[in-house]
Amino acid sequence: MTFHQPQKLKTIADLIGSKFVGSEDFEVLGTNEIHMVRPGDIVFVNHPKYYDKALNSAATIILIDKEVECPEGKALLVSEDPFGDFNKINTHFTRIYNFTEELHDVEIGEGTKIHRTAVIGNNVTIGKNTLIFPNVVIGDRTVIGDNVIIQSNTVLGGDAFYYRKLNGNFDRLISVGNVIIENNVEIGNGCTIDRGVTDSTVIGEGSVLDNQIQIGHDTVIGKKCLIASQVGIAGCCVIGNEVTLWGQVGIASGNKIADGSVILGKTGVNRDLEKGTYIGMFAEDFKTYLKKEVKLRNLK
């Protein structure tokens, strides 16, 4: 999330009641989770296992639960509860409505048709000649391009599936990002595309999604991808251009798939993949898989 205007380190520290390490005028541009951080961002970390990753990331302000040596050119916000304070910062700069108020700050392009049963949140932009079918739900801050088709019962901009366990219960990391649907995208029935935690979940231009597809927070789908029914993509994945994902493919969080790849039905992806065709529980190269199957069948 990028703030509407840059903030000072002391301003953020005062907001959450934390100690800070660094100049009180150190510039803060926004917040992001660890997979998405850029210079000027705040990233939070609340476990020693991930200290080094956060401290050495692109983020220049680290919201941390212990005072440690601060890397040169960076700043620290020392907090007893980085997770909770990250939520506090995000919701201070981005108001969460969750359809409880109808402000209808919506821009709709010429030639767009929206069924009367569709539900649209606040600060939504929809381009030209787009079709929104019955019972579609479009969450706050969603951006939809031109010539897009969104079929019935699809939900754009639901909350990210991102929790910690606190006192025996699950505590949500509040999502203040959005969903961006680029031009000429088609989305089938019953799909769910979660908004980013602090950034954008993106469906690239010309991509086509079948029915009943789940796409997690902050995932970026490239241009002209073809995604079949019941595919599940976790958060913070990067799917290249012209990738084909066949039915019931599952992709674990934070993985990248190279341009032009084909992932065959029911394949599980738990690592980054170079360009190729893959199959199987652990995304095995398809030709290698076939050779192995021939050898196994020829065993006597």
mmCIF file of C-alpha atoms in Angstrom:
data_model
loop_
_atom_site.group_PDB
_atom_site.id
_atom_site.type_symbol
_atom_site.label_atom_id
_atom_site.label_comp_id
_atom_site.label_asym_id
_atom_site.label_seq_id
_atom_site.Cartn_x
_atom_site.Cartn_y
_atom_site.Cartn_z
ATOM 1 C CA MET A 1 0.000 0.000 0.000
ATOM 2 C CA THR A 2 1.344 3.406 -0.943
ATOM 3 C CA PHE A 3 0.369 6.300 1.303
ATOM 4 C CA HIS A 4 -1.366 9.263 -0.357
ATOM 5 C CA GLN A 5 1.614 11.325 0.732
ATOM 6 C CA PRO A 6 4.959 10.385 2.306
ATOM 7 C CA GLN A 7 5.035 10.084 6.097
ATOM 8 C CA LYS A 8 7.829 10.553 8.643
ATOM 9 C CA LEU A 9 9.196 7.737 10.789
ATOM 10 C CA LYS A 10 8.235 9.525 14.013
ATOM 11 C CA THR A 11 4.664 10.007 12.766
ATOM 12 C CA ILE A 12 4.277 6.247 12.245
ATOM 13 C CA ALA A 13 5.978 5.476 15.570
ATOM 14 C CA ASP A 14 3.576 7.826 17.374
ATOM 15 C CA LEU A 15 0.611 6.216 15.596
ATOM 16 C CA ILE A 16 1.427 2.754 16.968
ATOM 17 C CA GLY A 17 3.183 3.832 20.184
ATOM 18 C CA SER A 18 6.489 2.197 19.293
ATOM 19 C CA LYS A 19 10.142 3.028 19.734
ATOM 20 C CA PHE A 20 12.026 3.860 16.556
ATOM 21 C CA VAL A 21 15.644 3.595 15.424
ATOM 22 C CA GLY A 22 16.688 6.109 12.779
ATOM 23 C CA SER A 23 16.103 9.757 11.994
ATOM 24 C CA GLU A 24 12.662 10.965 13.019
ATOM 25 C CA ASP A 25 12.359 12.517 9.544
ATOM 26 C CA PHE A 26 13.149 9.226 7.766
ATOM 27 C CA GLU A 27 10.690 9.010 4.857
ATOM 28 C CA VAL A 28 8.035 6.287 4.835
ATOM 29 C CA LEU A 29 6.164 5.717 1.579
ATOM 30 C CA GLY A 30 3.860 2.796 2.428
ATOM 31 C CA THR A 31 3.569 -0.772 3.674
ATOM 32 C CA ASN A 32 4.035 -4.148 2.050
ATOM 33 C CA GLU A 33 4.394 -7.770 2.977
ATOM 34 C CA ILE A 34 7.754 -9.465 2.563
ATOM 35 C CA HIS A 35 7.083 -10.886 -0.937
ATOM 36 C CA MET A 36 6.200 -7.484 -2.381
ATOM 37 C CA VAL A 37 8.386 -4.908 -0.605
ATOM 38 C CA ARG A 38 10.014 -1.910 -2.264
ATOM 39 C CA PRO A 39 12.290 0.861 -0.961
ATOM 40 C CA GLY A 40 10.290 3.181 1.291
ATOM 41 C CA ASP A 41 7.992 0.382 2.505
ATOM 42 C CA ILE A 42 7.378 -0.868 6.023
ATOM 43 C CA VAL A 43 7.592 -4.646 6.384
ATOM 44 C CA PHE A 44 6.748 -6.450 9.619
ATOM 45 C CA VAL A 45 8.560 -9.401 11.192
ATOM 46 C CA ASN A 46 7.744 -11.085 14.495
ATOM 47 C CA HIS A 47 9.908 -14.225 14.552
ATOM 48 C CA PRO A 48 13.723 -14.518 14.793
ATOM 49 C CA LYS A 49 13.667 -17.063 11.974
ATOM 50 C CA TYR A 50 12.703 -14.297 9.529
ATOM 51 C CA TYR A 51 14.703 -11.363 10.931
ATOM 52 C CA ASP A 52 17.474 -11.603 8.335
ATOM 53 C CA LYS A 53 15.016 -11.915 5.456
ATOM 54 C CA ALA A 54 13.171 -8.774 6.536
ATOM 55 C CA LEU A 55 16.275 -6.774 7.426
ATOM 56 C CA ASN A 56 17.931 -7.617 4.105
ATOM 57 C CA SER A 57 14.810 -7.125 1.983
ATOM 58 C CA ALA A 58 14.125 -4.132 -0.237
ATOM 59 C CA ALA A 59 12.033 -2.613 2.557
ATOM 60 C CA THR A 60 13.706 0.324 4.287
ATOM 61 C CA ILE A 61 11.579 0.365 7.459
ATOM 62 C CA ILE A 62 11.362 -2.853 9.487
ATOM 63 C CA LEU A 63 8.560 -3.212 12.048
ATOM 64 C CA ILE A 64 10.125 -5.740 14.438
ATOM 65 C CA ASP A 65 9.508 -7.182 17.905
ATOM 66 C CA LYS A 66 13.100 -6.787 19.136
ATOM 67 C CA GLU A 67 15.691 -4.043 18.833
ATOM 68 C CA VAL A 68 18.486 -5.344 16.614
ATOM 69 C CA GLU A 69 21.351 -3.762 14.706
ATOM 70 C CA CYS A 70 19.805 -1.563 12.031
ATOM 71 C CA PRO A 71 21.202 -1.962 8.503
ATOM 72 C CA GLU A 72 22.719 1.146 6.978
ATOM 73 C CA GLY A 73 20.192 3.312 5.160
ATOM 74 C CA LYS A 74 17.225 1.723 6.955
ATOM 75 C CA ALA A 75 15.102 2.352 10.043
ATOM 76 C CA LEU A 76 13.398 0.240 12.697
ATOM 77 C CA LEU A 77 10.034 0.442 14.415
ATOM 78 C CA VAL A 78 10.345 -1.664 17.584
ATOM 79 C CA SER A 79 6.965 -3.038 18.632
ATOM 80 C CA GLU A 80 5.636 -5.627 21.060
ATOM 81 C CA ASP A 81 3.129 -6.722 18.404
ATOM 82 C CA PRO A 82 4.332 -6.085 14.823
ATOM 83 C CA PHE A 83 1.431 -8.043 13.282
ATOM 84 C CA GLY A 84 -1.202 -6.018 15.135
ATOM 85 C CA ASP A 85 0.597 -2.730 14.571
ATOM 86 C CA PHE A 86 0.906 -3.480 10.850
ATOM 87 C CA ASN A 87 -2.890 -3.797 10.804
ATOM 88 C CA LYS A 88 -3.178 -0.551 12.752
ATOM 89 C CA ILE A 89 -1.032 1.330 10.235
ATOM 90 C CA ASN A 90 -2.845 -0.108 7.226
ATOM 91 C CA THR A 91 -6.343 0.593 8.496
ATOM 92 C CA HIS A 92 -5.356 4.117 9.551
ATOM 93 C CA PHE A 93 -4.444 4.982 5.962
ATOM 94 C CA THR A 94 -7.044 2.806 4.188
ATOM 95 C CA ARG A 95 -10.590 2.707 5.529
ATOM 96 C CA ILE A 96 -12.257 -0.705 5.455
ATOM 97 C CA TYR A 97 -15.960 -0.611 4.510
ATOM 98 C CA ASN A 98 -16.786 -4.283 3.753
ATOM 99 C CA PHE A 99 -20.085 -3.256 2.147
ATOM 100 C CA THR A 100 -21.340 -1.675 5.380
ATOM 101 C CA GLU A 101 -21.570 1.731 3.703
ATOM 102 C CA GLU A 102 -22.668 2.497 0.145
ATOM 103 C CA LEU A 103 -20.662 5.511 -0.953
ATOM 104 C CA HIS A 104 -20.894 4.483 -4.614
ATOM 105 C CA ASP A 105 -17.671 6.180 -5.593
ATOM 106 C CA VAL A 106 -17.728 4.195 -8.847
ATOM 107 C CA GLU A 107 -16.569 5.079 -12.358
ATOM 108 C CA ILE A 108 -18.201 3.132 -15.203
ATOM 109 C CA GLY A 109 -17.115 3.402 -18.824
ATOM 110 C CA GLU A 110 -19.293 3.860 -21.875
ATOM 111 C CA GLY A 111 -21.064 0.756 -23.162
ATOM 112 C CA THR A 112 -20.585 -1.254 -19.944
ATOM 113 C CA LYS A 113 -23.578 -3.305 -18.786
ATOM 114 C CA ILE A 114 -23.975 -4.383 -15.162
ATOM 115 C CA HIS A 115 -26.783 -6.682 -14.039
ATOM 116 C CA ARG A 116 -28.978 -5.171 -11.345
ATOM 117 C CA THR A 117 -28.122 -7.991 -8.886
ATOM 118 C CA ALA A 118 -24.399 -7.295 -8.985
ATOM 119 C CA VAL A 119 -22.947 -5.750 -5.815
ATOM 120 C CA ILE A 120 -20.261 -3.117 -6.202
ATOM 121 C CA GLY A 121 -18.111 -1.693 -3.429
ATOM 122 C CA ASN A 122 -16.554 1.729 -3.078
ATOM 123 C CA ASN A 123 -13.848 3.413 -5.142
ATOM 124 C CA VAL A 124 -14.310 0.943 -8.016
ATOM 125 C CA THR A 125 -13.372 1.682 -11.632
ATOM 126 C CA ILE A 126 -14.883 -0.265 -14.552
ATOM 127 C CA GLY A 127 -13.832 0.382 -18.154
ATOM 128 C CA LYS A 128 -15.714 0.472 -21.442
ATOM 129 C CA ASN A 129 -17.852 -2.280 -23.025
ATOM 130 C CA THR A 130 -17.546 -4.585 -20.034
ATOM 131 C CA LEU A 131 -20.238 -7.106 -19.058
ATOM 132 C CA ILE A 132 -20.993 -7.900 -15.408
ATOM 133 C CA PHE A 133 -23.363 -10.880 -14.997
ATOM 134 C CA PRO A 134 -25.879 -11.571 -12.176
ATOM 135 C CA ASN A 135 -24.731 -11.899 -8.563
ATOM 136 C CA VAL A 136 -21.177 -10.767 -9.182
ATOM 137 C CA VAL A 137 -19.547 -9.116 -6.150
ATOM 138 C CA ILE A 138 -16.881 -6.469 -6.733
ATOM 139 C CA GLY A 139 -14.982 -5.345 -3.653
ATOM 140 C CA ASP A 140 -13.619 -1.927 -2.745
ATOM 141 C CA ARG A 141 -10.854 -0.373 -4.846
ATOM 142 C CA THR A 142 -11.175 -2.950 -7.661
ATOM 143 C CA VAL A 143 -10.045 -1.791 -11.096
ATOM 144 C CA ILE A 144 -11.584 -3.478 -14.172
ATOM 145 C CA GLY A 145 -10.481 -2.675 -17.712
ATOM 146 C CA ASP A 146 -12.236 -2.495 -21.079
ATOM 147 C CA ASN A 147 -14.013 -5.373 -22.866
ATOM 148 C CA VAL A 148 -14.027 -7.584 -19.774
ATOM 149 C CA ILE A 149 -16.583 -10.346 -19.148
ATOM 150 C CA ILE A 150 -17.292 -11.438 -15.560
ATOM 151 C CA GLN A 151 -19.832 -14.231 -15.268
ATOM 152 C CA SER A 152 -22.278 -15.033 -12.492
ATOM 153 C CA ASN A 153 -21.398 -15.509 -8.822
ATOM 154 C CA THR A 154 -17.779 -14.478 -9.192
ATOM 155 C CA VAL A 155 -16.267 -12.485 -6.308
ATOM 156 C CA LEU A 156 -13.485 -9.988 -6.908
ATOM 157 C CA GLY A 157 -11.683 -8.474 -3.930
ATOM 158 C CA GLY A 158 -12.471 -10.789 -1.023
ATOM 159 C CA ASP A 159 -10.188 -10.827 2.013
ATOM 160 C CA ALA A 160 -6.791 -12.482 1.800
ATOM 161 C CA PHE A 161 -6.397 -15.838 3.555
ATOM 162 C CA TYR A 162 -3.646 -14.620 5.889
ATOM 163 C CA TYR A 163 -3.779 -15.354 9.641
ATOM 164 C CA ARG A 164 -1.706 -15.884 12.741
ATOM 165 C CA LYS A 165 -2.690 -17.957 15.756
ATOM 166 C CA LEU A 166 -3.117 -15.786 18.832
ATOM 167 C CA ASN A 167 -4.340 -17.029 22.224
ATOM 168 C CA GLY A 168 -5.773 -20.130 20.607
ATOM 169 C CA ASN A 169 -7.687 -18.195 17.937
ATOM 170 C CA PHE A 170 -6.980 -17.073 14.384
ATOM 171 C CA ASP A 171 -6.203 -13.378 13.933
ATOM 172 C CA ARG A 172 -6.567 -11.908 10.440
ATOM 173 C CA LEU A 173 -4.053 -9.725 8.654
ATOM 174 C CA ILE A 174 -6.385 -7.084 7.254
ATOM 175 C CA SER A 175 -6.305 -6.705 3.454
ATOM 176 C CA VAL A 176 -5.935 -3.139 2.193
ATOM 177 C CA GLY A 177 -4.837 -3.954 -1.368
ATOM 178 C CA ASN A 178 -7.046 -4.455 -4.402
ATOM 179 C CA VAL A 179 -7.731 -6.478 -7.547
ATOM 180 C CA ILE A 180 -6.825 -5.291 -11.047
ATOM 181 C CA ILE A 181 -8.469 -6.934 -14.052
ATOM 182 C CA GLU A 182 -6.796 -5.757 -17.256
ATOM 183 C CA ASN A 183 -8.436 -5.315 -20.681
ATOM 184 C CA ASN A 184 -10.044 -8.184 -22.621
ATOM 185 C CA VAL A 185 -10.117 -10.625 -19.708
ATOM 186 C CA GLU A 186 -12.881 -13.228 -19.401
ATOM 187 C CA ILE A 187 -13.738 -14.725 -16.004
ATOM 188 C CA GLY A 188 -16.160 -17.628 -15.671
ATOM 189 C CA ASN A 189 -18.806 -18.497 -13.083
ATOM 190 C CA GLY A 190 -18.090 -18.886 -9.388
ATOM 191 C CA CYS A 191 -14.481 -17.673 -9.370
ATOM 192 C CA THR A 192 -12.929 -16.014 -6.314
ATOM 193 C CA ILE A 193 -10.042 -13.575 -6.666
ATOM 194 C CA ASP A 194 -8.761 -12.197 -3.358
ATOM 195 C CA ARG A 195 -7.488 -8.650 -3.088
ATOM 196 C CA GLY A 196 -3.880 -8.026 -2.165
ATOM 197 C CA VAL A 197 -2.910 -7.685 1.465
ATOM 198 C CA THR A 198 -1.048 -4.459 0.735
ATOM 199 C CA ASP A 199 -0.603 -4.557 -3.054
ATOM 200 C CA SER A 200 -2.620 -5.702 -6.083
ATOM 201 C CA THR A 201 -3.810 -9.083 -7.288
ATOM 202 C CA VAL A 202 -3.579 -8.798 -11.083
ATOM 203 C CA ILE A 203 -5.167 -10.700 -13.988
ATOM 204 C CA GLY A 204 -3.244 -9.809 -17.136
ATOM 205 C CA GLU A 205 -4.661 -8.581 -20.410
ATOM 206 C CA GLY A 206 -6.355 -11.160 -22.612
ATOM 207 C CA SER A 207 -6.345 -13.965 -20.024
ATOM 208 C CA VAL A 208 -9.311 -16.350 -19.850
ATOM 209 C CA LEU A 209 -10.470 -18.070 -16.656
ATOM 210 C CA ASP A 210 -12.902 -20.994 -16.552
ATOM 211 C CA ASN A 211 -15.370 -21.617 -13.705
ATOM 212 C CA GLN A 212 -14.622 -22.180 -10.011
ATOM 213 C CA ILE A 213 -11.067 -20.865 -9.854
ATOM 214 C CA GLN A 214 -9.434 -19.494 -6.679
ATOM 215 C CA ILE A 215 -6.627 -16.936 -6.922
ATOM 216 C CA GLY A 216 -4.920 -15.811 -3.740
ATOM 217 C CA HIS A 217 -3.780 -12.398 -2.565
ATOM 218 C CA ASP A 218 -1.070 -10.438 -4.392
ATOM 219 C CA THR A 219 -0.747 -13.055 -7.149
ATOM 220 C CA VAL A 220 0.024 -11.725 -10.616
ATOM 221 C CA ILE A 221 -1.315 -13.591 -13.656
ATOM 222 C CA GLY A 222 0.372 -12.650 -16.936
ATOM 223 C CA LYS A 223 -1.126 -11.803 -20.297
ATOM 224 C CA LYS A 224 -3.092 -14.291 -22.440
ATOM 225 C CA CYS A 225 -3.077 -17.081 -19.861
ATOM 226 C CA LEU A 226 -5.629 -19.905 -20.074
ATOM 227 C CA ILE A 227 -6.799 -21.303 -16.730
ATOM 228 C CA ALA A 228 -9.193 -24.251 -16.544
ATOM 229 C CA SER A 229 -11.774 -25.151 -13.923
ATOM 230 C CA GLN A 230 -10.947 -25.744 -10.245
ATOM 231 C CA VAL A 231 -7.410 -24.387 -10.390
ATOM 232 C CA GLY A 232 -6.206 -23.068 -7.030
ATOM 233 C CA ILE A 233 -3.389 -20.514 -6.887
ATOM 234 C CA ALA A 234 -2.111 -19.389 -3.492
ATOM 235 C CA GLY A 235 -0.952 -15.895 -2.623
ATOM 236 C CA CYS A 236 2.093 -14.039 -3.945
ATOM 237 C CA CYS A 237 2.582 -16.226 -7.033
ATOM 238 C CA VAL A 238 3.784 -14.862 -10.364
ATOM 239 C CA ILE A 239 2.374 -16.616 -13.430
ATOM 240 C CA GLY A 240 4.089 -15.602 -16.668
ATOM 241 C CA ASN A 241 2.522 -14.673 -20.002
ATOM 242 C CA GLU A 242 0.723 -17.260 -22.153
ATOM 243 C CA VAL A 243 0.773 -19.928 -19.435
ATOM 244 C CA THR A 244 -1.828 -22.730 -19.573
ATOM 245 C CA LEU A 245 -3.077 -24.264 -16.313
ATOM 246 C CA TRP A 246 -5.361 -27.262 -16.810
ATOM 247 C CA GLY A 247 -8.054 -28.472 -14.411
ATOM 248 C CA GLN A 248 -7.364 -28.835 -10.676
ATOM 249 C CA VAL A 249 -3.799 -27.570 -10.818
ATOM 250 C CA GLY A 250 -2.652 -26.375 -7.377
ATOM 251 C CA ILE A 251 0.119 -23.827 -6.895
ATOM 252 C CA ALA A 252 1.680 -23.158 -3.480
ATOM 253 C CA SER A 253 2.368 -19.621 -2.313
ATOM 254 C CA GLY A 254 5.242 -17.526 -3.572
ATOM 255 C CA ASN A 255 6.080 -19.592 -6.667
ATOM 256 C CA LYS A 256 6.843 -18.383 -10.188
ATOM 257 C CA ILE A 257 5.947 -20.054 -13.484
ATOM 258 C CA ALA A 258 7.831 -19.007 -16.608
ATOM 259 C CA ASP A 259 6.211 -17.634 -19.765
ATOM 260 C CA GLY A 260 4.705 -20.196 -22.111
ATOM 261 C CA SER A 261 4.578 -23.079 -19.641
ATOM 262 C CA VAL A 262 1.849 -25.738 -19.661
ATOM 263 C CA ILE A 263 0.796 -27.336 -16.370
ATOM 264 C CA LEU A 264 -1.302 -30.448 -16.957
ATOM 265 C CA GLY A 265 -4.357 -31.447 -14.916
ATOM 266 C CA LYS A 266 -4.046 -32.155 -11.174
ATOM 267 C CA THR A 267 -0.404 -31.111 -11.075
ATOM 268 C CA GLY A 268 0.958 -29.697 -7.831
ATOM 269 C CA VAL A 269 3.462 -26.857 -8.020
ATOM 270 C CA ASN A 270 5.665 -26.300 -4.958
ATOM 271 C CA ARG A 271 8.660 -24.547 -6.548
ATOM 272 C CA ASP A 272 9.542 -22.095 -9.308
ATOM 273 C CA LEU A 273 9.223 -23.600 -12.799
ATOM 274 C CA GLU A 274 11.219 -22.813 -15.931
ATOM 275 C CA LYS A 275 9.437 -22.910 -19.289
ATOM 276 C CA GLY A 276 8.139 -26.428 -20.002
ATOM 277 C CA THR A 277 5.268 -28.875 -19.703
ATOM 278 C CA TYR A 278 4.677 -30.437 -16.290
ATOM 279 C CA ILE A 279 2.576 -33.153 -14.664
ATOM 280 C CA GLY A 280 2.251 -34.931 -11.336
ATOM 281 C CA MET A 281 2.056 -34.253 -7.627
ATOM 282 C CA PHE A 282 5.384 -32.388 -7.639
ATOM 283 C CA ALA A 283 5.337 -30.869 -11.150
ATOM 284 C CA GLU A 284 7.611 -33.271 -12.986
ATOM 285 C CA ASP A 285 8.791 -32.562 -16.546
ATOM 286 C CA PHE A 286 6.242 -34.283 -18.795
ATOM 287 C CA LYS A 287 8.745 -36.043 -21.083
ATOM 288 C CA THR A 288 10.708 -37.319 -18.088
ATOM 289 C CA TYR A 289 7.478 -38.573 -16.571
ATOM 290 C CA LEU A 290 6.554 -40.484 -19.741
ATOM 291 C CA LYS A 291 9.995 -42.125 -19.956
ATOM 292 C CA LYS A 292 9.728 -43.195 -16.331
ATOM 293 C CA GLU A 293 6.263 -44.659 -16.919
ATOM 294 C CA VAL A 294 7.539 -46.679 -19.911
ATOM 295 C CA LYS A 295 10.401 -48.093 -17.837
ATOM 296 C CA LEU A 296 8.104 -49.019 -14.988
ATOM 297 C CA ARG A 297 5.663 -50.794 -17.296
ATOM 298 C CA ASN A 298 8.477 -52.759 -18.916
ATOM 299 C CA LEU A 299 9.781 -54.121 -15.629
ATOM 300 C CA LYS A 300 9.409 -57.864 -15.342
#
